[in-house]
Coordinates of C-alpha atoms in Angstrom, one line a residue:
Chain A
M1 CA 95.0 105.3 116.6
A2 CA 92.0 107.5 117.6
E3 CA 91.2 110.2 115.0
Q4 CA 91.0 113.8 115.8
T5 CA 89.6 116.6 113.6
F6 CA 91.0 120.1 113.4
Y7 CA 90.0 123.2 111.5
Y8 CA 92.4 125.8 110.3
E9 CA 92.4 129.2 108.6
Y10 CA 95.4 130.4 106.7
P11 CA 96.5 134.0 106.4
D12 CA 95.1 134.2 102.8
G13 CA 91.7 133.1 104.1
S14 CA 91.8 129.5 102.9
V15 CA 90.3 127.0 105.3
T16 CA 91.1 123.3 106.0
E17 CA 89.4 120.4 107.6
R18 CA 92.0 117.9 108.9
V19 CA 91.5 114.4 110.3
T20 CA 94.5 112.8 111.8
T21 CA 95.5 109.9 114.0
A22 CA 98.6 111.7 115.3
A23 CA 98.6 111.7 119.1
V24 CA 100.3 115.0 119.2
P25 CA 99.7 116.6 115.9
T26 CA 101.8 119.4 114.5
H27 CA 99.7 122.2 113.2
P28 CA 100.6 123.9 109.9
D29 CA 102.8 127.0 110.1
G30 CA 100.8 130.2 110.0
A31 CA 97.5 128.4 110.5
T32 CA 94.9 129.5 113.1
L33 CA 92.7 126.9 114.7
L34 CA 89.0 127.3 114.1
T35 CA 85.9 126.0 115.9
T36 CA 83.7 123.7 113.9
D37 CA 81.1 126.4 113.5
S38 CA 83.6 129.1 112.5
Y39 CA 85.1 126.7 109.9
A40 CA 81.7 125.9 108.5
E41 CA 80.9 129.6 108.2
K42 CA 84.1 130.5 106.5
K43 CA 83.9 127.6 104.2
A44 CA 80.4 128.5 103.2
A45 CA 81.5 132.0 102.5
I46 CA 84.2 130.8 100.1
E47 CA 81.8 128.4 98.4
A48 CA 79.3 131.2 98.0
T49 CA 81.9 133.4 96.3
R50 CA 82.9 130.5 94.0
A51 CA 79.2 129.8 93.2
Q52 CA 78.7 133.4 92.2
E53 CA 81.8 133.4 90.0
Y54 CA 80.6 130.2 88.3
A55 CA 77.2 131.7 87.7
D56 CA 78.8 134.8 86.2
I57 CA 81.0 132.7 84.0
Q58 CA 78.1 130.6 82.8
A59 CA 75.9 133.7 82.2
T60 CA 78.7 135.3 80.1
E61 CA 79.3 132.1 78.1
T62 CA 75.6 131.5 77.5
A63 CA 75.2 135.1 76.2
Q64 CA 78.2 134.5 73.9
K65 CA 76.7 131.2 72.6
K66 CA 73.3 132.8 72.1
A67 CA 74.9 135.6 70.1
A68 CA 76.6 133.1 67.9
Y69 CA 73.3 131.2 67.5
D70 CA 71.4 134.3 66.6
A71 CA 74.1 135.3 64.0
L72 CA 73.8 131.8 62.5
I73 CA 70.0 132.0 62.3
A74 CA 70.3 135.5 60.7
A75 CA 72.6 133.9 58.1
N76 CA 69.8 131.4 57.4
F77 CA 71.4 128.4 59.0
D78 CA 69.0 125.6 60.0
P79 CA 68.2 126.0 63.7
A80 CA 69.5 122.5 64.6
V81 CA 72.8 123.3 62.8
A82 CA 73.0 126.7 64.4
A83 CA 72.5 125.0 67.8
T84 CA 75.2 122.5 67.1
L85 CA 77.7 125.1 65.9
S86 CA 77.0 127.6 68.6
G87 CA 76.5 125.2 71.5
Y88 CA 73.3 127.1 72.3
T89 CA 70.0 125.4 72.5
P90 CA 67.0 127.8 72.9
S91 CA 64.8 125.2 74.6
A92 CA 67.5 124.5 77.3
N93 CA 68.1 128.3 77.8
P94 CA 64.6 129.9 78.0
V95 CA 64.5 133.6 77.8
V96 CA 63.2 135.0 81.1
S97 CA 61.3 138.3 80.6
Chain B
M1 CA 131.6 36.8 145.1
A2 CA 134.4 34.5 144.3
S3 CA 134.8 35.7 140.8
C4 CA 135.3 39.1 142.1
K5 CA 138.5 38.0 143.5
C6 CA 137.7 39.5 146.8
G7 CA 140.6 39.6 149.3
G8 CA 142.7 41.9 151.2
G9 CA 139.6 43.9 152.1
Q10 CA 138.5 44.8 148.6
C11 CA 136.8 43.3 145.5
N12 CA 137.4 43.8 141.8
C13 CA 133.8 43.8 140.7
V14 CA 132.1 46.9 139.2
V15 CA 128.6 47.6 140.4
T16 CA 126.5 50.1 138.4
A17 CA 123.2 51.7 139.4
G18 CA 120.1 50.8 137.6
A19 CA 116.7 52.7 137.3
N20 CA 115.6 54.3 140.5
T21 CA 118.8 53.1 142.3
T22 CA 122.1 54.5 143.5
V23 CA 125.3 52.7 144.4
T24 CA 127.9 53.9 146.9
G25 CA 131.0 52.3 148.3
A26 CA 133.9 50.4 146.8
G27 CA 133.1 46.8 147.8
S28 CA 135.7 46.6 150.6
T29 CA 135.0 45.6 154.1
S30 CA 135.6 49.1 155.3
N31 CA 133.7 50.7 152.4
P32 CA 131.1 48.2 151.2
Y33 CA 128.8 48.6 148.3
V34 CA 125.5 50.1 149.4
V35 CA 122.7 49.9 146.9
S36 CA 119.8 52.2 147.6
A37 CA 116.5 52.2 145.7
T38 CA 113.8 54.8 145.4
A39 CA 110.4 53.7 144.5
P40 CA 108.7 55.9 141.9
P41 CA 105.5 57.7 143.0
A42 CA 102.7 55.3 142.8
N43 CA 100.2 57.9 141.6
V44 CA 101.3 61.3 140.0
V45 CA 98.6 63.9 139.8
T46 CA 99.0 66.2 136.8
G47 CA 97.6 69.6 136.3
C48 CA 96.4 71.3 133.1
G49 CA 98.8 70.9 130.3
L50 CA 100.5 67.7 131.5
T51 CA 99.7 64.1 131.0
G52 CA 101.2 60.7 132.1
S53 CA 101.7 59.0 135.4
G54 CA 105.5 59.3 135.6
S55 CA 106.1 55.6 135.0
A56 CA 108.4 54.1 132.4
T57 CA 105.4 53.3 130.2
S58 CA 103.5 56.5 130.8
P59 CA 106.0 59.2 131.3
L60 CA 105.0 62.7 132.3
A61 CA 104.7 64.8 129.1
A62 CA 103.1 68.0 127.9
K63 CA 99.6 67.5 126.8
V64 CA 99.3 68.8 123.2
A65 CA 97.0 68.6 120.3
A66 CA 98.0 66.8 117.2
W67 CA 99.7 68.9 114.4
P68 CA 96.7 69.6 112.2
F69 CA 98.5 71.1 109.2
T70 CA 99.8 69.5 106.0
C71 CA 103.0 71.5 106.2
D72 CA 106.1 70.2 108.0
I73 CA 106.0 70.8 111.7
T74 CA 109.8 71.1 112.0
D75 CA 110.0 73.8 109.4
N76 CA 106.8 75.6 110.3
G77 CA 106.0 75.0 114.0
S78 CA 106.5 77.9 116.4
G79 CA 108.1 77.6 119.8
I80 CA 107.3 77.2 123.4
Y81 CA 109.7 78.9 125.8
C82 CA 110.5 79.2 129.5
D83 CA 110.4 82.7 130.9
P84 CA 113.4 82.8 133.2
T85 CA 111.9 85.7 135.1
T86 CA 108.6 84.1 136.0
G87 CA 109.2 80.5 135.3
E88 CA 106.1 80.4 133.1
L89 CA 105.8 78.8 129.7
R90 CA 105.6 81.4 126.9
A91 CA 104.6 81.1 123.2
D92 CA 105.8 83.3 120.3
P93 CA 105.0 87.0 120.8
A94 CA 101.7 88.3 119.7
Y95 CA 101.2 89.9 116.2
W96 CA 100.4 93.6 116.0
A97 CA 98.6 95.8 113.6
D98 CA 98.2 99.6 113.5
F99 CA 96.8 102.4 111.4
Q100 CA 98.0 105.9 111.0
G101 CA 96.4 108.5 108.8
D102 CA 96.2 112.2 108.0
Q103 CA 94.0 113.9 105.6
A104 CA 93.2 117.5 104.8
N105 CA 90.5 119.2 102.7
T106 CA 91.4 122.8 101.8
A107 CA 89.0 125.3 100.2
L108 CA 91.2 128.0 98.7
A109 CA 90.0 131.5 99.4
T110 CA 91.5 132.6 96.0
P111 CA 91.7 130.1 93.1
M112 CA 95.3 129.1 92.4
P113 CA 96.6 129.5 88.9
V114 CA 98.0 126.2 87.6
P115 CA 101.7 126.6 87.0
T116 CA 102.8 126.3 83.4
A117 CA 105.8 124.0 84.2
A118 CA 105.1 120.3 84.8
Q119 CA 105.2 118.6 88.2
Q120 CA 105.3 121.6 90.5
T121 CA 104.8 120.7 94.2
I122 CA 102.1 122.9 95.6
D123 CA 101.6 121.2 99.0
T124 CA 102.8 118.3 101.1
I125 CA 101.5 116.0 103.9
S126 CA 103.4 113.8 106.3
I127 CA 102.6 111.0 108.8
D128 CA 104.7 109.2 111.3
V129 CA 104.2 105.5 111.0
T130 CA 105.4 103.1 113.8
N131 CA 105.7 99.3 113.8
P132 CA 104.2 98.6 117.2
D133 CA 105.8 95.1 117.3
P134 CA 109.1 95.1 119.3
C135 CA 110.0 91.7 118.0
R136 CA 109.1 91.3 114.3
R137 CA 109.3 93.4 111.2
G138 CA 106.2 95.1 110.0
L139 CA 104.7 95.0 106.6
G140 CA 103.0 98.3 105.6
L141 CA 100.4 99.2 103.0
L142 CA 100.6 102.9 102.1
F143 CA 97.6 104.6 100.4
R144 CA 98.3 108.0 98.9
E145 CA 95.5 110.1 97.5
V146 CA 95.3 113.6 95.9
D147 CA 92.2 115.3 94.7
L148 CA 92.4 118.7 93.0
D149 CA 89.4 120.6 91.8
F150 CA 90.2 122.3 88.5
V151 CA 88.3 125.1 86.8
L152 CA 89.1 124.9 83.1
P153 CA 88.0 127.7 80.8
P154 CA 87.8 126.9 77.1
N155 CA 91.2 126.1 75.6
S156 CA 92.8 125.4 78.9
G157 CA 94.5 122.5 80.6
A158 CA 96.1 121.2 83.8
M159 CA 97.8 118.1 85.2
A160 CA 97.8 116.5 88.6
G161 CA 100.3 114.1 90.1
I162 CA 101.8 112.5 93.2
D163 CA 105.4 112.3 94.2
G164 CA 107.0 113.0 90.8
D165 CA 104.4 111.0 88.9
D166 CA 102.4 113.0 86.3
M167 CA 99.2 111.0 86.7
N168 CA 96.7 112.7 84.5
Y169 CA 96.0 115.8 82.3
F170 CA 92.7 117.5 81.7
G171 CA 92.1 119.7 78.6
N172 CA 89.1 121.7 77.7
Q173 CA 88.7 122.1 74.0
G174 CA 85.0 123.0 74.2
S175 CA 83.3 126.4 74.2
G176 CA 82.2 126.4 77.9
T177 CA 84.1 126.4 81.2
I178 CA 84.4 123.1 83.1
I179 CA 83.7 123.9 86.7
N180 CA 85.5 121.9 89.4
T181 CA 86.4 118.8 87.6
H182 CA 88.3 116.4 90.0
S183 CA 91.6 114.7 89.4
Q184 CA 91.4 112.3 92.4
D185 CA 94.6 110.3 91.9
N186 CA 95.8 107.5 94.2
K187 CA 98.6 105.0 94.7
I188 CA 99.0 102.0 96.9
T189 CA 102.5 100.8 97.7
A190 CA 104.1 98.5 100.3
F191 CA 106.8 99.2 102.8
T192 CA 108.5 97.5 105.7
L193 CA 109.5 98.7 109.2
N194 CA 112.0 97.1 111.5
P195 CA 110.7 96.1 115.0
G196 CA 109.6 99.3 116.8
E197 CA 110.8 101.5 114.0
T198 CA 109.1 104.9 113.4
R199 CA 109.3 106.4 109.9
T200 CA 108.1 109.8 108.6
I201 CA 106.4 109.4 105.2
T202 CA 105.8 112.5 103.2
M203 CA 103.7 112.9 100.0
S204 CA 104.1 115.8 97.5
I205 CA 101.0 117.1 95.8
E206 CA 101.9 118.2 92.3
T207 CA 100.3 120.0 89.5
G208 CA 101.5 121.8 86.3
R209 CA 101.2 122.2 82.5
G210 CA 98.7 125.0 83.2
S211 CA 97.3 126.9 80.3
G212 CA 94.3 129.0 79.3
G213 CA 93.6 130.3 82.8
A214 CA 93.2 126.9 84.5
T215 CA 92.9 127.3 88.2
I216 CA 92.6 125.1 91.3
T217 CA 89.9 125.8 93.9
R218 CA 90.3 122.9 96.3
I219 CA 93.1 120.6 97.4
Q220 CA 92.3 117.3 99.1
K221 CA 95.2 115.1 100.3
S222 CA 95.3 111.9 102.2
L223 CA 98.0 109.5 103.6
R224 CA 96.9 106.3 105.2
A225 CA 99.3 103.6 106.4
Y226 CA 98.3 100.1 107.6
V227 CA 101.0 98.1 109.4
W228 CA 100.9 94.4 110.3
S229 CA 103.8 92.6 112.0
N230 CA 104.2 89.1 110.7
R231 CA 106.5 86.6 109.3
F232 CA 107.1 87.4 105.6
N233 CA 109.8 87.2 103.1

């Protein structure tokens, strides 16, 4: 019942950490065994890619919300109403010059 | 022994052996009754687990504790047995317990679009569970867990489930993307195994009802089985 930990990389670049009690584990088809360090490196690379994607998404969405907010302000909406309708709050999204 | 009508070399009396005696012969002159007596041991030394002197008033017996339970001993007591191979006394076989588990945490290199159809199997995991008891059935507790990380853009949705059960659905009706919300569903169920039986248990990881560009970025799956051998209904 002792646990063993294995690290895999799949052909598409996905990585897996597996913990199993199997005495003679069957490894997934097509998977390559990784060392602990190699797994950590590849996993960090995937997470860094995701983090950049999320930052890009949030920057785009924030710009869209600010544009909506600015249009509402230009149409003489109260700033609080404009913030509610647009989802953009100027104080929470300071403009960095 | 006149009443025995002895004559002609024989008698008609019946002689039976009492305690610690034996009787041989037929009562004839050529084959007379012979009564032999064996005196019981004056002092019997007992080892661990035995008590008594071997006399009629203190017979040798197993030295046991009093039944301490309120339930009926006849219905509920276990047995003591003689091992014909070693000649030793044996009790009921020992109880066993075991744990088998397998879990995997996969970071997808490329986010997986959530299928539009419901309950689509995207992954599986299996474990071999054995009842280590060669004598009794095993009662098992199976824990199944699936945790999917969803990225949900505005106006998107996705479901997660286990083994044909659509367990939850997430929808984003806001104006911003929800990053890596977790489904983390689990089930606990019971199973039984015959003595020494090994069974392969497989879990299906399911998702579906994808819309609006919903994706999966991480798949975590876990199967854990706890097995105890015991008496149970």
